[in-house]
Tab-separated table of C-alpha atoms in Angstrom:
chain	number	residue	atom	x	y	z
A	1	MET	CA	-211.896	-89.148	-150.774
A	2	ALA	CA	-208.426	-90.702	-150.848
A	3	PRO	CA	-207.769	-93.127	-147.987
A	4	LYS	CA	-204.629	-92.771	-145.927
A	5	ASN	CA	-203.640	-96.365	-146.650
A	6	ARG	CA	-204.760	-98.997	-149.140
A	7	ILE	CA	-204.044	-102.504	-147.940
A	8	ILE	CA	-204.372	-106.125	-148.926
A	9	ILE	CA	-204.785	-108.438	-145.934
A	10	ASP	CA	-203.465	-111.966	-146.499
A	11	THR	CA	-204.942	-114.046	-143.699
A	12	ASP	CA	-205.973	-117.454	-142.305
A	13	PRO	CA	-208.792	-116.752	-139.787
A	14	GLY	CA	-208.307	-117.866	-136.892
A	15	VAL	CA	-209.276	-115.999	-133.759
A	16	ASP	CA	-206.731	-113.173	-133.754
A	17	ASP	CA	-207.014	-112.909	-137.563
A	18	VAL	CA	-210.730	-112.143	-137.169
A	19	LEU	CA	-209.891	-109.452	-134.620
A	20	ALA	CA	-207.386	-107.997	-137.092
A	21	LEU	CA	-210.009	-107.917	-139.852
A	22	LEU	CA	-212.560	-106.299	-137.541
A	23	LEU	CA	-210.020	-103.660	-136.513
A	24	ALA	CA	-209.248	-102.871	-140.154
A	25	LEU	CA	-212.892	-102.682	-141.231
A	26	SER	CA	-213.813	-100.536	-138.210
A	27	ALA	CA	-211.370	-97.825	-139.320
A	28	SER	CA	-212.555	-94.542	-140.717
A	29	PRO	CA	-212.454	-94.253	-144.528
A	30	GLU	CA	-209.766	-91.584	-144.142
A	31	GLU	CA	-207.556	-93.998	-142.214
A	32	LEU	CA	-207.730	-97.173	-144.243
A	33	GLU	CA	-209.136	-98.955	-147.260
A	34	VAL	CA	-209.109	-102.742	-147.329
A	35	ALA	CA	-208.780	-103.394	-151.053
A	36	MET	CA	-208.677	-107.174	-150.763
A	37	ILE	CA	-208.774	-110.016	-148.280
A	38	SER	CA	-206.581	-112.810	-149.586
A	39	VAL	CA	-207.429	-116.091	-147.865
A	40	THR	CA	-204.951	-118.893	-147.232
A	41	TYR	CA	-204.856	-122.166	-145.323
A	42	GLY	CA	-203.200	-121.928	-141.916
A	43	ASN	CA	-204.904	-122.069	-138.543
A	44	VAL	CA	-207.415	-124.490	-140.113
A	45	PRO	CA	-207.873	-125.802	-143.691
A	46	LEU	CA	-208.741	-123.390	-146.490
A	47	GLN	CA	-212.508	-123.955	-146.747
A	48	SER	CA	-212.891	-123.396	-143.004
A	49	VAL	CA	-210.997	-120.105	-143.004
A	50	LEU	CA	-212.934	-118.970	-146.062
A	51	ARG	CA	-216.194	-119.740	-144.278
A	52	ASN	CA	-214.990	-117.654	-141.343
A	53	VAL	CA	-214.327	-114.655	-143.591
A	54	VAL	CA	-217.755	-114.901	-145.238
A	55	ALA	CA	-219.348	-115.316	-141.801
A	56	LEU	CA	-217.550	-112.206	-140.546
A	57	PHE	CA	-219.209	-110.079	-143.254
A	58	HIS	CA	-222.544	-111.773	-142.569
A	59	VAL	CA	-222.300	-110.878	-138.883
A	60	LEU	CA	-221.235	-107.316	-139.681
A	61	GLU	CA	-224.279	-106.913	-141.911
A	62	LYS	CA	-226.496	-107.936	-138.990
A	63	GLU	CA	-224.480	-105.768	-136.587
A	64	MET	CA	-224.834	-102.638	-138.726
A	65	ALA	CA	-228.585	-103.232	-139.048
A	66	TRP	CA	-228.800	-103.592	-135.250
A	67	ARG	CA	-226.758	-100.441	-134.683
A	68	THR	CA	-228.957	-98.525	-137.100
A	69	SER	CA	-232.093	-99.725	-135.325
A	70	THR	CA	-230.707	-98.574	-131.982
A	71	GLY	CA	-229.351	-95.275	-133.292
A	72	ASN	CA	-225.717	-96.267	-132.759
A	73	SER	CA	-224.423	-96.654	-136.296
A	74	LYS	CA	-223.038	-93.156	-136.788
A	75	GLY	CA	-219.301	-93.135	-137.339
A	76	SER	CA	-218.803	-96.869	-136.944
A	77	TYR	CA	-217.126	-99.180	-139.457
A	78	GLY	CA	-216.481	-96.425	-141.978
A	79	ALA	CA	-214.000	-98.493	-143.991
A	80	LEU	CA	-216.549	-101.329	-144.212
A	81	ILE	CA	-219.339	-99.062	-145.403
A	82	THR	CA	-217.308	-96.877	-147.775
A	83	TYR	CA	-215.271	-99.541	-149.564
A	84	LYS	CA	-216.068	-103.056	-150.729
A	85	PRO	CA	-213.047	-105.365	-150.564
A	86	ILE	CA	-212.498	-108.295	-152.868
A	87	VAL	CA	-212.350	-111.663	-151.130
A	88	ALA	CA	-210.191	-114.167	-153.016
A	89	ILE	CA	-209.178	-117.762	-152.304
A	90	GLY	CA	-205.511	-118.595	-152.184
A	91	ALA	CA	-203.344	-121.623	-151.538
A	92	ASP	CA	-204.678	-124.671	-149.720
A	93	HIS	CA	-201.242	-126.130	-148.899
A	94	PRO	CA	-197.618	-125.015	-148.480
A	95	LEU	CA	-195.168	-124.834	-151.365
A	96	GLU	CA	-193.158	-127.909	-150.420
A	97	GLU	CA	-194.123	-129.063	-146.927
A	98	GLU	CA	-197.093	-130.910	-145.507
A	99	GLU	CA	-199.946	-128.788	-144.206
A	100	LEU	CA	-199.625	-127.582	-140.617
A	101	VAL	CA	-202.765	-126.433	-138.807
A	102	ALA	CA	-203.509	-125.000	-135.356
A	103	ASP	CA	-206.992	-126.383	-134.761
A	104	TYR	CA	-205.799	-127.589	-131.349
A	105	PHE	CA	-205.849	-123.921	-130.325
A	106	HIS	CA	-208.498	-122.318	-132.564
A	107	GLY	CA	-210.979	-125.208	-132.684
A	108	THR	CA	-211.735	-127.423	-135.688
A	109	ASP	CA	-213.581	-124.620	-137.502
A	110	GLY	CA	-211.019	-121.992	-136.475
A	111	LEU	CA	-213.509	-120.195	-134.203
A	112	HIS	CA	-214.287	-122.645	-131.401
A	113	GLY	CA	-217.523	-123.993	-132.864
A	114	VAL	CA	-219.233	-120.630	-133.351
A	115	HIS	CA	-221.091	-121.817	-136.471
A	116	ASP	CA	-222.760	-124.654	-134.573
A	117	LYS	CA	-223.474	-122.582	-131.474
A	118	HIS	CA	-224.870	-119.580	-133.388
A	119	PRO	CA	-226.235	-120.932	-136.695
A	120	HIS	CA	-228.324	-117.785	-137.139
A	121	LEU	CA	-225.064	-115.839	-137.453
A	122	SER	CA	-223.602	-118.157	-140.097
A	123	PRO	CA	-224.201	-117.521	-143.815
A	124	ALA	CA	-226.361	-119.805	-145.937
A	125	ASP	CA	-224.414	-122.589	-147.636
A	126	THR	CA	-224.934	-120.916	-151.014
A	127	TRP	CA	-221.783	-118.895	-150.200
A	128	ARG	CA	-219.740	-121.889	-151.368
A	129	THR	CA	-220.666	-121.290	-155.019
A	130	LEU	CA	-219.459	-117.701	-154.954
A	131	PHE	CA	-215.822	-118.690	-155.381
A	132	ASP	CA	-216.270	-121.760	-157.608
A	133	ASP	CA	-215.099	-120.951	-161.130
A	134	THR	CA	-216.478	-124.265	-162.446
A	135	ALA	CA	-219.999	-123.916	-161.070
A	136	SER	CA	-222.947	-122.045	-162.446
A	137	SER	CA	-223.805	-120.067	-159.343
A	138	PRO	CA	-227.489	-119.779	-158.335
A	139	VAL	CA	-226.483	-116.698	-156.360
A	140	ASP	CA	-225.797	-113.368	-158.000
A	141	PRO	CA	-222.352	-112.636	-156.454
A	142	PRO	CA	-222.778	-108.842	-156.140
A	143	SER	CA	-226.028	-109.310	-154.200
A	144	PHE	CA	-224.788	-111.952	-151.753
A	145	SER	CA	-223.255	-109.311	-149.489
A	146	LYS	CA	-223.184	-105.569	-149.786
A	147	TYR	CA	-219.857	-105.510	-147.977
A	148	PHE	CA	-217.564	-107.710	-150.116
A	149	THR	CA	-217.058	-108.842	-153.711
A	150	PRO	CA	-216.169	-112.516	-154.227
A	151	SER	CA	-213.458	-113.367	-156.741
A	152	LYS	CA	-213.336	-116.583	-158.741
A	153	GLY	CA	-209.681	-115.950	-159.570
A	154	PRO	CA	-206.734	-117.113	-157.416
A	155	ALA	CA	-205.734	-114.740	-154.634
A	156	HIS	CA	-202.136	-114.297	-155.809
A	157	LYS	CA	-203.310	-113.250	-159.287
A	158	GLU	CA	-205.769	-110.746	-157.783
A	159	MET	CA	-202.919	-109.441	-155.643
A	160	LEU	CA	-200.784	-108.881	-158.749
A	161	ARG	CA	-203.683	-107.293	-160.641
A	162	ILE	CA	-204.212	-104.698	-157.920
A	163	LEU	CA	-200.486	-103.935	-157.719
A	164	ARG	CA	-200.324	-103.631	-161.512
A	165	GLU	CA	-203.331	-101.324	-161.798
A	166	GLU	CA	-202.566	-99.033	-158.864
A	167	PRO	CA	-199.706	-96.514	-158.787
A	168	GLU	CA	-196.417	-97.828	-157.472
A	169	ASP	CA	-195.932	-97.526	-153.695
A	170	THR	CA	-199.619	-97.013	-152.902
A	171	VAL	CA	-200.680	-100.504	-151.760
A	172	THR	CA	-199.381	-102.299	-148.668
A	173	ILE	CA	-199.754	-106.045	-148.124
A	174	VAL	CA	-200.349	-107.073	-144.514
A	175	ALA	CA	-199.576	-110.792	-144.285
A	176	VAL	CA	-200.769	-112.405	-141.050
A	177	GLY	CA	-200.803	-116.058	-142.141
A	178	PRO	CA	-198.386	-118.405	-143.905
A	179	LEU	CA	-196.664	-116.568	-146.761
A	180	THR	CA	-197.662	-119.001	-149.519
A	181	ASN	CA	-199.948	-116.592	-151.419
A	182	VAL	CA	-197.338	-113.845	-151.212
A	183	ALA	CA	-194.605	-116.176	-152.448
A	184	LEU	CA	-196.770	-117.293	-155.379
A	185	ALA	CA	-197.379	-113.678	-156.421
A	186	ALA	CA	-193.717	-112.755	-156.064
A	187	SER	CA	-192.645	-115.761	-158.129
A	188	GLU	CA	-195.135	-115.259	-160.947
A	189	ASP	CA	-194.273	-111.599	-161.551
A	190	PRO	CA	-191.555	-110.265	-159.249
A	191	GLU	CA	-191.381	-106.819	-160.838
A	192	THR	CA	-195.109	-106.246	-160.418
A	193	PHE	CA	-194.954	-107.601	-156.880
A	194	LEU	CA	-192.159	-105.159	-156.044
A	195	ARG	CA	-194.499	-102.256	-156.809
A	196	VAL	CA	-195.858	-102.857	-153.287
A	197	LYS	CA	-195.267	-99.974	-150.894
A	198	GLU	CA	-194.512	-102.237	-147.945
A	199	LEU	CA	-194.980	-105.855	-146.931
A	200	VAL	CA	-195.933	-106.083	-143.255
A	201	VAL	CA	-195.396	-109.621	-141.950
A	202	MET	CA	-196.556	-111.172	-138.695
A	203	GLY	CA	-194.144	-114.037	-138.348
A	204	GLY	CA	-191.042	-115.494	-136.801
A	205	ALA	CA	-189.347	-115.485	-133.425
A	206	VAL	CA	-186.004	-113.682	-133.346
A	207	GLU	CA	-184.851	-113.160	-129.756
A	208	CYS	CA	-187.577	-115.227	-128.077
A	209	GLU	CA	-188.831	-118.802	-128.139
A	210	GLY	CA	-191.174	-120.077	-130.819
A	211	ASN	CA	-194.823	-121.014	-130.314
A	212	VAL	CA	-194.975	-124.299	-132.271
A	213	THR	CA	-191.392	-125.489	-131.760
A	214	PRO	CA	-188.706	-124.178	-129.403
A	215	VAL	CA	-187.440	-121.896	-132.186
A	216	ALA	CA	-190.238	-121.462	-134.746
A	217	GLU	CA	-193.412	-119.387	-134.937
A	218	PHE	CA	-196.526	-120.905	-136.554
A	219	ASN	CA	-196.855	-118.815	-139.744
A	220	CYS	CA	-193.239	-119.288	-140.699
A	221	MET	CA	-193.147	-122.952	-139.741
A	222	ALA	CA	-196.320	-123.558	-141.809
A	223	ASP	CA	-194.432	-122.623	-145.000
A	224	ALA	CA	-190.773	-121.955	-144.295
A	225	VAL	CA	-189.850	-122.145	-147.987
A	226	ALA	CA	-192.382	-119.435	-148.861
A	227	ALA	CA	-191.062	-117.207	-146.066
A	228	ALA	CA	-187.458	-117.703	-147.183
A	229	ARG	CA	-188.362	-116.858	-150.799
A	230	VAL	CA	-190.220	-113.698	-149.800
A	231	TYR	CA	-187.493	-112.528	-147.410
A	232	ALA	CA	-184.919	-113.034	-150.187
A	233	LEU	CA	-186.488	-110.173	-152.141
A	234	THR	CA	-185.170	-107.777	-149.496
A	235	SER	CA	-181.605	-108.705	-150.489
A	236	PRO	CA	-179.464	-106.885	-153.070
A	237	THR	CA	-178.721	-110.418	-154.300
A	238	PRO	CA	-181.849	-112.563	-153.744
A	239	SER	CA	-180.078	-115.757	-154.798
A	240	SER	CA	-177.813	-115.433	-151.740
A	241	THR	CA	-180.625	-116.325	-149.306
A	242	MET	CA	-182.998	-118.401	-151.440
A	243	PRO	CA	-183.877	-121.827	-149.986
A	244	PRO	CA	-181.828	-124.693	-151.396
A	245	VAL	CA	-183.343	-126.823	-154.129
A	246	PHE	CA	-184.456	-130.205	-152.776
A	247	GLN	CA	-183.352	-133.243	-154.808
A	248	GLY	CA	-182.862	-131.106	-157.885
A	249	LYS	CA	-186.469	-129.874	-157.876
A	250	SER	CA	-188.173	-126.641	-156.860
A	251	PHE	CA	-191.887	-125.907	-156.956
A	252	LEU	CA	-191.245	-122.298	-158.028
A	253	PRO	CA	-188.539	-120.883	-160.307
A	254	ALA	CA	-185.642	-118.719	-159.197
A	255	TYR	CA	-186.011	-114.936	-159.405
A	256	PRO	CA	-184.395	-113.091	-162.315
A	257	ALA	CA	-180.751	-112.193	-161.741
A	258	ARG	CA	-181.619	-108.514	-161.932
A	259	LEU	CA	-184.552	-106.788	-160.222
A	260	SER	CA	-185.345	-103.077	-160.281
A	261	ARG	CA	-185.668	-102.681	-156.517
A	262	ARG	CA	-185.630	-104.459	-153.166
A	263	LEU	CA	-188.707	-105.392	-151.161
A	264	ASN	CA	-189.518	-103.133	-148.212
A	265	LEU	CA	-190.430	-105.672	-145.511
A	266	THR	CA	-191.412	-104.801	-141.936
A	267	LEU	CA	-191.426	-107.783	-139.597
A	268	PHE	CA	-193.599	-108.216	-136.506
A	269	PRO	CA	-192.229	-111.352	-134.813
A	270	LEU	CA	-193.425	-112.934	-131.582
A	271	ASP	CA	-190.881	-110.757	-129.764
A	272	ILE	CA	-193.169	-107.719	-130.128
A	273	THR	CA	-196.598	-109.283	-130.688
A	274	THR	CA	-196.771	-111.705	-127.746
A	275	PRO	CA	-196.697	-109.056	-124.963
A	276	HIS	CA	-199.713	-107.242	-126.476
A	277	GLU	CA	-202.474	-109.173	-124.726
A	278	LEU	CA	-206.234	-109.137	-124.285
A	279	TYR	CA	-207.487	-110.492	-120.961
A	280	LYS	CA	-210.696	-112.410	-120.363
A	281	LYS	CA	-212.145	-110.028	-117.772
A	282	VAL	CA	-211.395	-106.955	-119.870
A	283	PHE	CA	-213.152	-108.498	-122.866
A	284	ASN	CA	-216.208	-109.708	-120.968
A	285	ASP	CA	-216.624	-106.422	-119.106
A	286	LYS	CA	-216.676	-104.675	-122.475
A	287	ILE	CA	-219.205	-106.885	-124.218
A	288	GLN	CA	-221.593	-107.765	-121.367
A	289	PRO	CA	-223.760	-104.651	-121.846
A	290	LEU	CA	-223.769	-105.270	-125.606
A	291	LEU	CA	-224.865	-108.876	-125.120
A	292	GLU	CA	-227.754	-107.684	-122.987
A	293	GLN	CA	-228.725	-105.191	-125.684
A	294	GLY	CA	-228.615	-107.830	-128.447
A	295	SER	CA	-225.481	-107.019	-130.428
A	296	PRO	CA	-224.878	-109.757	-133.047
A	297	LEU	CA	-221.159	-108.981	-133.098
A	298	ALA	CA	-220.915	-109.345	-129.323
A	299	GLN	CA	-222.796	-112.674	-129.472
A	300	TRP	CA	-220.498	-113.980	-132.208
A	301	THR	CA	-217.176	-112.915	-130.731
A	302	GLU	CA	-218.160	-114.011	-127.218
A	303	ILE	CA	-218.194	-117.652	-128.335
A	304	PHE	CA	-214.767	-117.880	-129.888
A	305	LEU	CA	-212.935	-115.473	-127.611
A	306	ASN	CA	-214.139	-117.126	-124.430
A	307	GLY	CA	-213.421	-120.461	-126.087
A	308	THR	CA	-209.867	-119.227	-126.610
A	309	PHE	CA	-209.518	-117.943	-123.049
A	310	ASN	CA	-210.737	-121.305	-121.729
A	311	LYS	CA	-208.231	-123.085	-123.963
A	312	ILE	CA	-205.392	-120.918	-122.644
A	313	ASP	CA	-206.473	-121.689	-119.061
A	314	SER	CA	-206.504	-125.415	-119.803
A	315	MET	CA	-203.017	-125.232	-121.324
A	316	LEU	CA	-201.405	-123.170	-118.561
A	317	GLY	CA	-203.530	-124.023	-115.541
A	318	GLU	CA	-205.467	-121.752	-113.224
A	319	GLY	CA	-203.715	-118.757	-111.694
A	320	HIS	CA	-201.570	-117.800	-114.676
A	321	ASN	CA	-203.886	-114.964	-115.778
A	322	ALA	CA	-202.536	-115.330	-119.295
A	323	GLY	CA	-204.157	-113.273	-122.015
A	324	LEU	CA	-204.695	-113.784	-125.718
A	325	SER	CA	-201.695	-112.383	-127.584
A	326	LEU	CA	-202.874	-109.946	-130.246
A	327	HIS	CA	-200.354	-111.001	-132.888
A	328	ASP	CA	-202.278	-110.143	-136.061
A	329	PRO	CA	-204.229	-107.092	-134.821
A	330	LEU	CA	-200.924	-105.420	-133.917
A	331	CYS	CA	-200.004	-105.273	-137.611
A	332	ILE	CA	-203.287	-103.488	-138.370
A	333	TRP	CA	-202.714	-101.046	-135.498
A	334	TYR	CA	-199.389	-100.246	-137.119
A	335	MET	CA	-201.174	-99.481	-140.401
A	336	LEU	CA	-203.566	-97.150	-138.563
A	337	THR	CA	-200.929	-95.313	-136.522
A	338	GLN	CA	-197.601	-95.797	-138.304
A	339	ASP	CA	-196.835	-92.077	-138.169
A	340	ASN	CA	-196.653	-92.357	-134.370
A	341	PRO	CA	-192.961	-92.061	-133.392
A	342	ALA	CA	-193.516	-94.679	-130.680
A	343	TRP	CA	-193.318	-97.325	-133.412
A	344	LYS	CA	-189.621	-98.122	-133.355
A	345	PRO	CA	-187.725	-100.669	-135.410
A	346	VAL	CA	-184.225	-101.961	-134.805
A	347	PRO	CA	-182.007	-98.974	-135.783
A	348	HIS	CA	-180.569	-100.810	-138.799
A	349	LEU	CA	-181.904	-103.260	-141.356
A	350	GLU	CA	-181.186	-106.822	-140.246
A	351	ASP	CA	-179.989	-109.845	-142.189
A	352	ILE	CA	-182.665	-112.245	-140.938
A	353	ARG	CA	-182.788	-115.608	-142.692
A	354	VAL	CA	-185.241	-118.506	-142.473
A	355	GLU	CA	-184.099	-122.077	-141.884
A	356	THR	CA	-185.830	-124.406	-144.357
A	357	CYS	CA	-183.946	-127.700	-143.945
A	358	GLY	CA	-183.174	-128.273	-140.262
A	359	GLN	CA	-184.609	-131.349	-138.568
A	360	TRP	CA	-185.286	-129.414	-135.352
A	361	THR	CA	-184.963	-125.817	-136.564
A	362	ARG	CA	-187.258	-125.518	-139.593
A	363	GLY	CA	-188.824	-122.057	-139.635
A	364	MET	CA	-186.214	-120.602	-137.286
A	365	HIS	CA	-185.230	-116.961	-137.836
A	366	ILE	CA	-181.461	-116.648	-137.796
A	367	ILE	CA	-179.267	-113.576	-137.258
A	368	ASP	CA	-175.468	-113.570	-137.256
A	369	LYS	CA	-174.596	-112.622	-133.668
A	370	ARG	CA	-170.844	-113.168	-133.965
A	371	GLY	CA	-170.122	-109.441	-133.896
A	372	ARG	CA	-168.111	-109.335	-137.099
A	373	ALA	CA	-168.625	-106.147	-139.096
A	374	LYS	CA	-169.491	-106.226	-142.773
A	375	PRO	CA	-166.984	-104.423	-145.022
A	376	ALA	CA	-168.220	-101.108	-146.376
A	377	VAL	CA	-169.650	-101.336	-149.872
A	378	GLU	CA	-166.973	-99.068	-151.300
A	379	ASP	CA	-164.245	-101.325	-149.884
A	380	SER	CA	-165.741	-104.548	-151.235
A	381	THR	CA	-164.620	-106.464	-154.267
A	382	VAL	CA	-167.994	-106.207	-155.962
A	383	ARG	CA	-167.556	-105.033	-159.541
A	384	THR	CA	-170.417	-103.803	-161.698
A	385	ASN	CA	-170.810	-102.798	-165.300
A	386	PRO	CA	-170.879	-98.975	-165.328
A	387	GLU	CA	-173.298	-99.093	-168.269
A	388	ASP	CA	-175.800	-101.019	-166.147
A	389	PRO	CA	-175.430	-100.606	-162.366
A	390	LEU	CA	-177.917	-103.416	-161.770
A	391	ASP	CA	-175.701	-105.907	-163.597
A	392	ALA	CA	-173.384	-107.373	-160.971
A	393	VAL	CA	-170.604	-108.987	-163.007
A	394	THR	CA	-168.964	-110.668	-160.050
A	395	LEU	CA	-169.767	-111.078	-156.409
A	396	ASP	CA	-166.454	-112.217	-155.004
A	397	GLN	CA	-166.341	-114.317	-151.874
A	398	ILE	CA	-164.897	-113.036	-148.621
A	399	PRO	CA	-162.492	-115.642	-147.181
A	400	GLY	CA	-164.227	-117.755	-144.555
A	401	ASP	CA	-167.671	-116.374	-145.444
A	402	ASP	CA	-169.159	-119.016	-147.726
A	403	GLN	CA	-172.713	-118.209	-146.626
A	404	GLY	CA	-172.392	-114.506	-147.356
A	405	TRP	CA	-173.023	-113.191	-143.847
A	406	LEU	CA	-170.331	-110.529	-144.247
A	407	HIS	CA	-170.695	-109.748	-147.946
A	408	PRO	CA	-172.084	-106.235	-148.532
A	409	LYS	CA	-174.278	-107.400	-151.420
A	410	LYS	CA	-175.548	-110.612	-149.853
A	411	GLY	CA	-178.012	-111.342	-147.093
A	412	ASN	CA	-181.496	-110.000	-146.388
A	413	ARG	CA	-182.372	-106.444	-145.328
A	414	ILE	CA	-185.366	-106.580	-142.984
A	415	ARG	CA	-186.885	-103.876	-140.818
A	416	ARG	CA	-187.882	-105.498	-137.519
A	417	MET	CA	-190.314	-103.673	-135.240
A	418	VAL	CA	-189.438	-103.737	-131.538
A	419	SER	CA	-191.633	-101.060	-129.914
A	420	SER	CA	-195.267	-99.924	-130.230
A	421	PRO	CA	-197.286	-96.970	-128.886
A	422	GLY	CA	-198.198	-99.075	-125.853
A	423	ARG	CA	-198.647	-102.742	-125.061
A	424	ASP	CA	-200.822	-101.784	-122.069
A	425	ILE	CA	-203.278	-99.672	-124.065
A	426	PHE	CA	-203.697	-101.701	-127.247
A	427	ALA	CA	-206.389	-104.089	-126.000
A	428	GLY	CA	-208.546	-101.137	-124.963
A	429	VAL	CA	-208.030	-99.430	-128.320
A	430	LEU	CA	-208.955	-102.629	-130.128
A	431	LEU	CA	-212.142	-103.205	-128.136
A	432	ASP	CA	-213.253	-99.596	-128.413
A	433	ARG	CA	-212.813	-99.545	-132.179
A	434	ILE	CA	-214.545	-102.882	-132.766
A	435	PHE	CA	-217.469	-102.557	-130.352
A	436	THR	CA	-218.103	-98.818	-129.962
């Protein structure tokens, strides 16, 4: 049975990351296969987010046993049961910046203390040896969980292995954390990385305010250099938007001058994700009957989601009725329903660039709004060797355009999503898929 989509989820769980993973694993096997979960630092440090991923599978194992015992397992979590994703550990810090975390919002463990409040739903500490390539593990990795396979190799190398072994344009990467793992894979073997069908990124703020600074969104701010490097692969000339080298040094090398293709990147910035909200009453109305019946998944999610709702109330004050923005789950909904014509991007690919040096603007997503048209490619002064169309001999400057905003071969080419099948229905879809 061939799945509709094979995906790698690069993630830093995190409350909405966990909801995104649950949505993906609750899909039918015809809709989706999660080939790998690539774990990165982000909302909290790496070992905490890794624990949250392992705990998620532990809870799902208990949930499926409970559903079976109550006769409610039929048709649920088909992707979880049919496939067995790899879980691999990635970067524990950004490429060049200091680590930025969001434990002020997600709690010190990333899930508002759920491990302390429900220790029976947390995995035994032997999980820590599963990913340690220097330890002789007392646990047989394949038997630790029937729902995932631990990898002792780095996440970015596993990412490249899957892309190398699978046919071109059959695997999509859904990146819902800082882009460090993705940047490492792209740097190590750009041609293999470009075999990816699509890179779906939750990140950035384009026409709206940021959520960690006035102009920057968390994932991009957490590793702006990684984001800039990844976005550059969408350009006909990646060097035109690569981040500048700092004091003559760069952690990763430049890309080759010639690449066989451009990266197909679809961006989900705060502009579209923030309005897709889950409200406290809607969530609690859904899970209350399940709590009374003894659902382990309802018990687990109730702790960190109500912890999040309480945190939002404390930040905004009573009376705001603010919901939890479903940033990361929206990217998974896109993977499940991308044939729906209600998904609408900006009509043209956009030259969106990431600021990596600004004192106040690091992580900002920048578009040229000056209204000056780019010359048509056929009218440009770009000259190529007819024996090798990929070999750009010269890329002449356009007067007054030192940064290449008007040059037809410079700048990024990003597909930015602006409309979904329904911001008012998504929370209900999410809850039904996860809990029904």
